[in-house]
Amino acid sequence: MQTLSASIPKFSRKLRLFSPLLVTIAALAHGADNNARPSFFDATDGQFDMSNMLLQHKGVLPVPDIITEPAIGYGFGLALLYFTVPPAAKPDNTSDGTNDDTQPHKIKPPNITGVGGFVTNTHSWAAGLLHFHTWDDDHIRYLGVLGKLDLNLNYYGPRGNANAYQLSGIGTIQQLLFRLSDSPWYVGPRYTFLDSTTRLGPAIPEGIHNFQRDLKVGKGGIVIDYDTRDNFFYPRSGTYAELEAELARGGLGSDRSFEMQAAKAYRWIELSSKWVLGLRADLGFSQGDIPFFAQPYVDLRGVSQAKFQDRRQITGELELRYYVTPRWSVLGFGGVGRAYGQLHTFSEAPTAFGFGTGFRYLIARKLGMTMGVDIAHGPGQNAFYIQVGSAWR
């Protein structure tokens, strides 16, 4: 309910090796019409680019993922993303997403339909569908997710020892936001539902209360967004902030009654034409009879998902990006966080940390979309992530 970089030349070779797969999928997507084959090189700079294939030839973007997430083990994932651009938000043919005279003030978000899944060596797997859509020149934003999961995870009690458990179920997220006039503010409802089955060992671990094997969680609430990003995928400037207030009740399909609040804010600052500083703050709070697996947790690259989990969490992260060329950027990042409230007080809670490096390539100029990888180190572990755009969601 809640992704390394040796050098740019090495990744460039990998990109060229990966290109035949992209070409094949594009051909399949638009019927392999030999008279209308898309160009995979941008006319503005001659570099590999998928903008025309994605926007004009109804191609799909394959996003492979080598999973090294400590929470679920090692494995492989694949997502297929299909993009369309609303008529009023169609980008021009000259912008390359860089800070120059041809850059539009803002690249508005495209419509995205995705399908994907993953499997790991711990027999964990998940599959899902996603759709993001905008109407009325980005005055209405819809997000819908439907997924099924079967995960083998660990719950870390007050002593920090791992207790294995299995979480399986099917769930959905439905969200509809409306812009307030022509301001950067959006507001609207969100509904989340999970029909879950949880399996623990013969003894219930310390810190888990009122355990139920079969549990339905239904939450409804309000979401407020503030969005001045110049780019939906990989911003160079602007702010994205979100406030959430949700409650779970029987009338919403939940077997438990509890409340959750969350606040997150991302700020990107252009220090110069080549340097961009990113700032992130993330807060989560919960009250009531909340299931142990649904509690807020620290989310950082290099930190095992849900290892640092409690009634509340607070996280901060910095990221510094450098543009080697208009298409290639390298970055370094680091962050800390704490989860506290029931298992620990704030002062007693262990500190989670994660830091690392990565890079991105501007793979679809007209969308401002990048792809790349990050590697991160956290408490006693390393992790590798394939990223589409920014790691901050």
Coordinates of C-alpha atoms in Angstrom, one line a residue:
M1 CA 0.0 0.0 0.0
Q2 CA 2.6 2.0 -0.2
T3 CA 14.8 1.9 -8.0
L4 CA 25.1 2.1 -10.6
S5 CA 26.1 3.9 -12.6
A6 CA 29.6 2.9 -13.8
S7 CA 29.8 5.5 -16.5
I8 CA 27.8 7.2 -19.2
P9 CA 29.5 5.4 -22.0
K10 CA 28.7 2.0 -20.5
F11 CA 25.0 2.8 -20.3
S12 CA 25.1 4.2 -23.8
R13 CA 26.2 0.8 -25.1
K14 CA 23.4 -0.8 -23.1
L15 CA 20.9 1.6 -24.6
R16 CA 22.0 0.7 -28.1
L17 CA 21.7 -3.0 -27.3
F18 CA 18.2 -2.4 -25.9
S19 CA 17.1 -0.4 -29.0
P20 CA 16.2 -3.5 -31.1
L21 CA 13.7 -4.5 -28.4
L22 CA 12.1 -1.0 -28.5
V23 CA 11.9 -1.1 -32.3
T24 CA 10.3 -4.5 -32.2
I25 CA 7.7 -3.5 -29.7
A26 CA 7.0 -0.3 -31.6
A27 CA 6.5 -2.2 -34.9
L28 CA 4.1 -4.7 -33.2
A29 CA 2.2 -1.8 -31.6
H30 CA 1.4 -0.1 -34.9
G31 CA 1.1 -3.1 -37.1
A32 CA 4.6 -3.2 -38.5
D33 CA 3.6 -0.8 -41.3
N34 CA 6.7 -0.5 -43.4
N35 CA 5.5 2.8 -44.9
A36 CA 5.1 4.5 -41.5
R37 CA 8.0 3.3 -39.4
P38 CA 8.9 5.7 -36.7
S39 CA 12.3 7.3 -36.5
F40 CA 14.2 6.5 -33.3
F41 CA 16.6 9.4 -33.7
D42 CA 15.7 13.0 -32.9
A43 CA 16.0 15.5 -35.8
T44 CA 17.1 18.2 -33.4
D45 CA 20.3 16.6 -32.1
G46 CA 20.5 13.2 -33.9
Q47 CA 20.3 11.3 -30.6
F48 CA 18.3 8.2 -29.8
D49 CA 14.8 9.3 -28.8
M50 CA 11.4 7.6 -28.5
S51 CA 9.1 10.6 -28.7
N52 CA 7.8 10.0 -32.2
M53 CA 7.3 6.3 -31.6
L54 CA 5.4 6.9 -28.3
L55 CA 3.3 9.8 -29.4
Q56 CA 2.7 9.4 -33.2
H57 CA 3.0 5.7 -33.8
K58 CA 1.2 4.3 -30.7
G59 CA 4.2 2.5 -29.4
V60 CA 4.7 1.3 -25.9
L61 CA 7.7 1.9 -23.6
P62 CA 9.0 -1.3 -22.0
V63 CA 10.5 -0.7 -18.6
P64 CA 12.5 -3.7 -17.3
D65 CA 13.5 -3.8 -13.7
I66 CA 16.2 -5.9 -12.0
I67 CA 14.9 -6.1 -8.4
T68 CA 17.3 -6.0 -5.5
E69 CA 14.8 -4.7 -3.0
P70 CA 15.9 -6.3 0.4
A71 CA 12.3 -6.6 1.6
I72 CA 11.3 -9.0 -1.2
G73 CA 14.6 -10.4 -2.5
Y74 CA 16.1 -10.6 -6.0
G75 CA 14.1 -10.8 -9.2
F76 CA 12.9 -9.3 -12.4
G77 CA 10.0 -7.0 -13.3
L78 CA 8.6 -5.6 -16.5
A79 CA 6.1 -2.8 -17.2
L80 CA 4.7 -1.6 -20.5
L81 CA 3.6 2.0 -20.7
Y82 CA 1.4 3.6 -23.4
F83 CA 1.2 7.4 -23.7
T84 CA -1.2 9.8 -25.3
V85 CA -1.1 13.6 -25.1
P86 CA -4.3 15.6 -24.6
P87 CA -4.8 18.0 -27.5
A88 CA -4.4 21.2 -25.5
A89 CA -1.2 19.9 -24.0
K90 CA 0.6 18.6 -27.1
P91 CA 4.3 19.6 -26.9
D92 CA 6.1 21.4 -29.7
N93 CA 8.6 19.8 -32.0
T94 CA 11.6 21.7 -30.9
S95 CA 11.8 21.4 -27.1
D96 CA 14.3 19.0 -25.8
G97 CA 13.5 19.4 -22.1
T98 CA 16.6 21.4 -21.4
N99 CA 17.0 24.9 -20.1
D100 CA 17.3 26.8 -23.4
D101 CA 15.3 29.2 -25.5
T102 CA 13.2 26.4 -27.1
Q103 CA 12.0 25.1 -23.7
P104 CA 8.3 25.7 -23.1
H105 CA 7.3 27.0 -19.7
K106 CA 5.9 23.7 -18.6
I107 CA 5.5 20.2 -20.2
K108 CA 2.1 19.1 -19.1
P109 CA 1.5 15.5 -18.1
P110 CA 0.5 12.9 -20.7
N111 CA -2.1 10.3 -20.3
I112 CA -0.5 7.0 -19.3
T113 CA -1.8 3.4 -19.4
G114 CA 0.4 0.8 -17.9
V115 CA 0.5 -3.0 -17.2
G116 CA 3.3 -4.7 -15.3
G117 CA 4.4 -7.2 -12.8
F118 CA 7.4 -8.7 -11.1
V119 CA 8.6 -12.0 -9.5
T120 CA 11.5 -12.6 -7.0
N121 CA 13.5 -15.5 -5.6
T122 CA 11.5 -15.3 -2.3
H123 CA 8.4 -16.4 -4.3
S124 CA 7.0 -12.9 -4.1
W125 CA 5.1 -11.6 -7.0
A126 CA 2.7 -8.8 -8.0
A127 CA 0.8 -7.7 -11.2
G128 CA -1.2 -4.6 -11.9
L129 CA -2.9 -2.2 -14.2
L130 CA -2.6 1.6 -14.0
H131 CA -4.2 4.5 -15.8
F132 CA -3.5 8.2 -15.4
H133 CA -5.6 10.7 -17.4
T134 CA -6.2 14.5 -17.6
W135 CA -9.0 16.5 -19.1
D136 CA -9.8 20.1 -19.7
D137 CA -6.2 21.3 -20.2
D138 CA -5.0 19.5 -17.1
H139 CA -7.8 20.9 -14.9
I140 CA -8.9 17.4 -14.0
R141 CA -6.6 14.5 -13.1
Y142 CA -7.6 10.9 -12.6
L143 CA -5.5 8.0 -11.2
G144 CA -6.7 4.4 -11.2
V145 CA -4.7 1.3 -10.0
L146 CA -5.8 -2.3 -9.8
G147 CA -3.4 -4.9 -8.6
K148 CA -2.9 -8.4 -7.1
L149 CA 0.0 -9.3 -4.9
D150 CA 1.6 -12.2 -3.0
L151 CA 4.5 -11.0 -1.0
N152 CA 6.9 -12.7 1.5
L153 CA 8.0 -9.9 3.8
N154 CA 9.5 -9.3 7.3
Y155 CA 8.0 -7.5 10.2
Y156 CA 10.5 -5.8 12.5
G157 CA 9.4 -5.5 16.1
P158 CA 10.7 -3.3 18.9
R159 CA 13.9 -5.3 19.1
G160 CA 14.6 -5.0 15.4
N161 CA 14.5 -8.7 14.7
A162 CA 12.9 -10.0 11.4
N163 CA 9.7 -12.0 11.6
A164 CA 8.6 -13.5 8.3
Y165 CA 5.1 -13.1 7.1
Q166 CA 3.1 -13.5 3.9
L167 CA 0.8 -10.8 2.6
S168 CA -1.5 -11.6 -0.3
G169 CA -4.6 -9.9 -1.7
I170 CA -6.2 -7.7 -4.4
G171 CA -6.7 -4.0 -4.2
T172 CA -7.5 -0.8 -6.0
I173 CA -6.8 3.0 -5.7
Q174 CA -9.2 5.5 -7.3
Q175 CA -8.4 9.2 -7.2
L176 CA -10.0 12.2 -9.0
L177 CA -8.5 15.7 -8.5
F178 CA -9.9 19.1 -9.7
R179 CA -7.8 22.2 -10.2
L180 CA -9.0 25.3 -8.4
S181 CA -9.5 27.8 -11.2
D182 CA -6.1 28.3 -13.0
S183 CA -4.1 28.0 -9.8
P184 CA -1.5 25.2 -9.1
W185 CA -3.8 23.7 -6.5
Y186 CA -5.8 20.5 -7.0
V187 CA -8.3 18.9 -4.6
G188 CA -10.4 15.8 -4.7
P189 CA -11.3 12.4 -3.2
R190 CA -9.3 9.2 -3.0
Y191 CA -10.5 5.7 -2.2
T192 CA -8.3 2.7 -1.4
F193 CA -9.4 -0.9 -0.9
L194 CA -7.4 -4.0 -0.1
D195 CA -8.8 -7.5 0.5
S196 CA -5.9 -9.2 2.2
T197 CA -4.8 -12.4 3.8
T198 CA -1.8 -12.4 6.1
R199 CA 0.0 -15.5 7.3
L200 CA 2.4 -15.3 10.3
G201 CA 4.5 -18.0 12.1
P202 CA 3.2 -20.1 15.0
A203 CA 3.6 -17.1 17.4
I204 CA 2.4 -13.6 16.9
P205 CA 5.5 -11.3 17.0
E206 CA 5.9 -8.7 19.7
G207 CA 4.4 -5.4 18.6
I208 CA 1.4 -6.8 16.6
H209 CA -1.9 -6.4 18.3
N210 CA -5.4 -7.6 17.3
F211 CA -4.1 -9.8 14.5
Q212 CA -6.6 -11.0 11.8
R213 CA -5.7 -13.5 9.1
D214 CA -8.3 -12.2 6.6
L215 CA -8.8 -8.5 6.6
K216 CA -10.5 -5.9 4.4
V217 CA -9.2 -2.4 4.4
G218 CA -11.3 0.3 2.9
K219 CA -10.2 4.0 3.2
G220 CA -11.7 7.2 1.9
G221 CA -10.4 10.7 2.1
I222 CA -9.4 14.0 0.7
V223 CA -6.2 14.8 -1.3
I224 CA -4.8 18.3 -1.8
D225 CA -2.0 18.8 -4.4
Y226 CA 0.2 21.8 -5.2
D227 CA 2.1 21.4 -8.5
T228 CA 4.3 24.0 -10.2
R229 CA 6.8 21.4 -11.7
D230 CA 8.1 22.3 -15.2
N231 CA 8.2 18.6 -16.0
F232 CA 5.9 15.8 -14.9
F233 CA 8.7 13.1 -15.0
Y234 CA 12.0 14.8 -14.3
P235 CA 11.6 18.4 -13.1
R236 CA 14.4 21.0 -13.2
S237 CA 12.4 23.6 -11.2
G238 CA 9.2 23.9 -9.3
T239 CA 7.4 22.3 -6.3
Y240 CA 5.1 19.3 -5.9
A241 CA 3.4 18.9 -2.5
E242 CA 0.6 16.7 -1.4
L243 CA -1.6 16.5 1.7
E244 CA -3.7 13.4 2.4
A245 CA -6.3 12.8 5.1
E246 CA -8.0 9.3 5.1
L247 CA -10.2 7.3 7.3
A248 CA -11.2 3.6 7.3
R249 CA -14.7 2.7 8.4
G250 CA -17.2 -0.1 7.9
G251 CA -19.2 2.0 5.6
L252 CA -16.2 2.2 3.3
G253 CA -15.7 -1.6 3.3
S254 CA -13.1 -1.8 6.1
D255 CA -13.0 -4.4 8.9
R256 CA -11.0 -1.9 11.0
S257 CA -11.5 1.7 12.0
F258 CA -8.5 4.0 11.8
E259 CA -7.2 7.2 10.4
M260 CA -4.1 8.2 8.4
Q261 CA -2.6 11.6 7.4
A262 CA 0.4 12.2 5.2
A263 CA 2.3 15.2 3.9
K264 CA 5.1 15.2 1.3
A265 CA 6.8 18.1 -0.5
Y266 CA 9.5 18.0 -3.3
R267 CA 11.3 21.1 -4.4
W268 CA 13.7 21.4 -7.4
I269 CA 16.0 24.5 -7.6
E270 CA 18.0 25.4 -10.7
L271 CA 21.4 26.5 -9.3
S272 CA 22.7 27.1 -12.8
S273 CA 22.2 25.8 -16.3
K274 CA 23.9 22.5 -15.4
W275 CA 23.2 22.0 -11.6
V276 CA 19.8 21.2 -10.0
L277 CA 19.2 20.7 -6.3
G278 CA 16.3 18.6 -5.1
L279 CA 14.8 18.8 -1.6
R280 CA 12.3 16.2 -0.2
A281 CA 10.3 16.1 3.1
D282 CA 7.8 13.2 3.9
L283 CA 5.6 12.8 6.9
G284 CA 3.1 10.1 7.9
F285 CA 0.8 9.7 10.9
S286 CA -1.8 7.1 11.9
Q287 CA -4.4 6.6 14.7
G288 CA -6.8 3.9 15.7
D289 CA -6.9 0.1 15.0
I290 CA -4.6 0.2 12.0
P291 CA -3.2 -3.2 10.6
F292 CA 0.5 -3.6 11.3
F293 CA 1.3 -3.8 7.5
A294 CA -0.5 -0.6 6.7
Q295 CA 1.3 1.7 9.1
P296 CA 3.5 4.5 7.8
Y297 CA 7.2 3.6 7.1
V298 CA 10.4 5.3 6.0
D299 CA 10.8 5.1 2.2
L300 CA 14.4 5.7 1.0
R301 CA 16.5 4.3 -1.7
G302 CA 18.8 1.7 -0.1
V303 CA 16.4 1.1 2.9
S304 CA 14.4 -2.1 3.0
Q305 CA 10.7 -1.3 2.5
A306 CA 8.7 -1.2 5.7
K307 CA 11.8 -2.1 7.9
F308 CA 11.4 1.2 9.7
Q309 CA 7.7 1.2 10.4
D310 CA 5.5 2.5 13.2
R311 CA 2.6 4.8 14.0
R312 CA 4.4 7.8 12.6
Q313 CA 7.3 8.5 10.3
I314 CA 9.4 11.5 9.2
T315 CA 11.9 11.4 6.3
G316 CA 14.1 14.0 4.6
E317 CA 16.3 13.6 1.5
L318 CA 18.6 15.7 -0.7
E319 CA 19.5 15.1 -4.4
L320 CA 22.1 17.0 -6.5
R321 CA 22.0 16.6 -10.3
Y322 CA 24.5 17.6 -12.9
Y323 CA 23.8 17.8 -16.6
V324 CA 26.9 16.4 -18.5
T325 CA 25.0 17.1 -21.8
P326 CA 21.4 18.2 -22.5
R327 CA 20.4 14.5 -22.5
W328 CA 22.7 12.9 -19.9
S329 CA 22.6 13.8 -16.2
V330 CA 24.3 12.3 -13.2
L331 CA 23.1 12.6 -9.6
G332 CA 24.0 11.9 -6.0
F333 CA 21.5 11.6 -3.2
G334 CA 21.2 10.9 0.5
G335 CA 18.5 10.9 3.2
V336 CA 17.5 9.9 6.7
G337 CA 14.3 9.0 8.5
R338 CA 12.7 7.7 11.6
A339 CA 9.6 5.7 12.4
Y340 CA 8.2 6.0 16.0
G341 CA 5.0 6.2 18.1
Q342 CA 4.3 2.7 19.4
L343 CA 7.4 0.5 19.2
H344 CA 9.8 3.4 20.0
T345 CA 9.7 7.1 21.1
F346 CA 11.1 9.5 18.6
S347 CA 14.4 9.8 20.6
E348 CA 14.8 6.0 20.9
A349 CA 13.8 5.1 17.4
P350 CA 16.6 3.8 15.1
T351 CA 17.6 6.1 12.3
A352 CA 17.2 4.9 8.7
F353 CA 19.6 6.2 6.1
G354 CA 20.2 5.7 2.4
F355 CA 22.6 7.3 0.0
G356 CA 24.0 6.6 -3.5
T357 CA 24.4 7.8 -7.1
G358 CA 22.8 7.3 -10.4
F359 CA 22.2 8.8 -13.9
R360 CA 19.4 9.5 -16.4
Y361 CA 19.1 9.7 -20.2
L362 CA 16.4 11.9 -21.8
I363 CA 14.7 9.1 -23.8
A364 CA 11.6 11.0 -24.9
R365 CA 12.4 14.7 -25.5
K366 CA 8.8 15.8 -26.2
L367 CA 7.6 14.3 -23.0
G368 CA 10.6 15.4 -20.9
M369 CA 10.9 11.7 -19.8
T370 CA 14.2 10.2 -18.7
M371 CA 15.3 6.6 -17.9
G372 CA 18.3 5.5 -15.9
V373 CA 19.5 3.6 -12.9
D374 CA 20.3 4.3 -9.2
I375 CA 22.5 2.4 -6.8
A376 CA 22.1 3.0 -3.1
H377 CA 23.5 1.9 0.2
G378 CA 21.5 1.6 3.4
P379 CA 21.9 -0.1 6.8
G380 CA 23.9 -3.2 5.9
Q381 CA 22.7 -3.6 2.4
N382 CA 22.9 -2.3 -1.2
A383 CA 20.1 -1.9 -3.8
F384 CA 19.8 -1.3 -7.5
Y385 CA 16.9 0.5 -9.2
I386 CA 15.9 1.2 -12.8
Q387 CA 14.1 4.5 -12.8
V388 CA 11.7 6.3 -15.1
G389 CA 12.2 10.0 -14.3
S390 CA 12.6 11.1 -10.7
A391 CA 12.7 8.5 -7.9
W392 CA 10.4 10.8 -6.0
R393 CA 6.7 9.9 -6.6

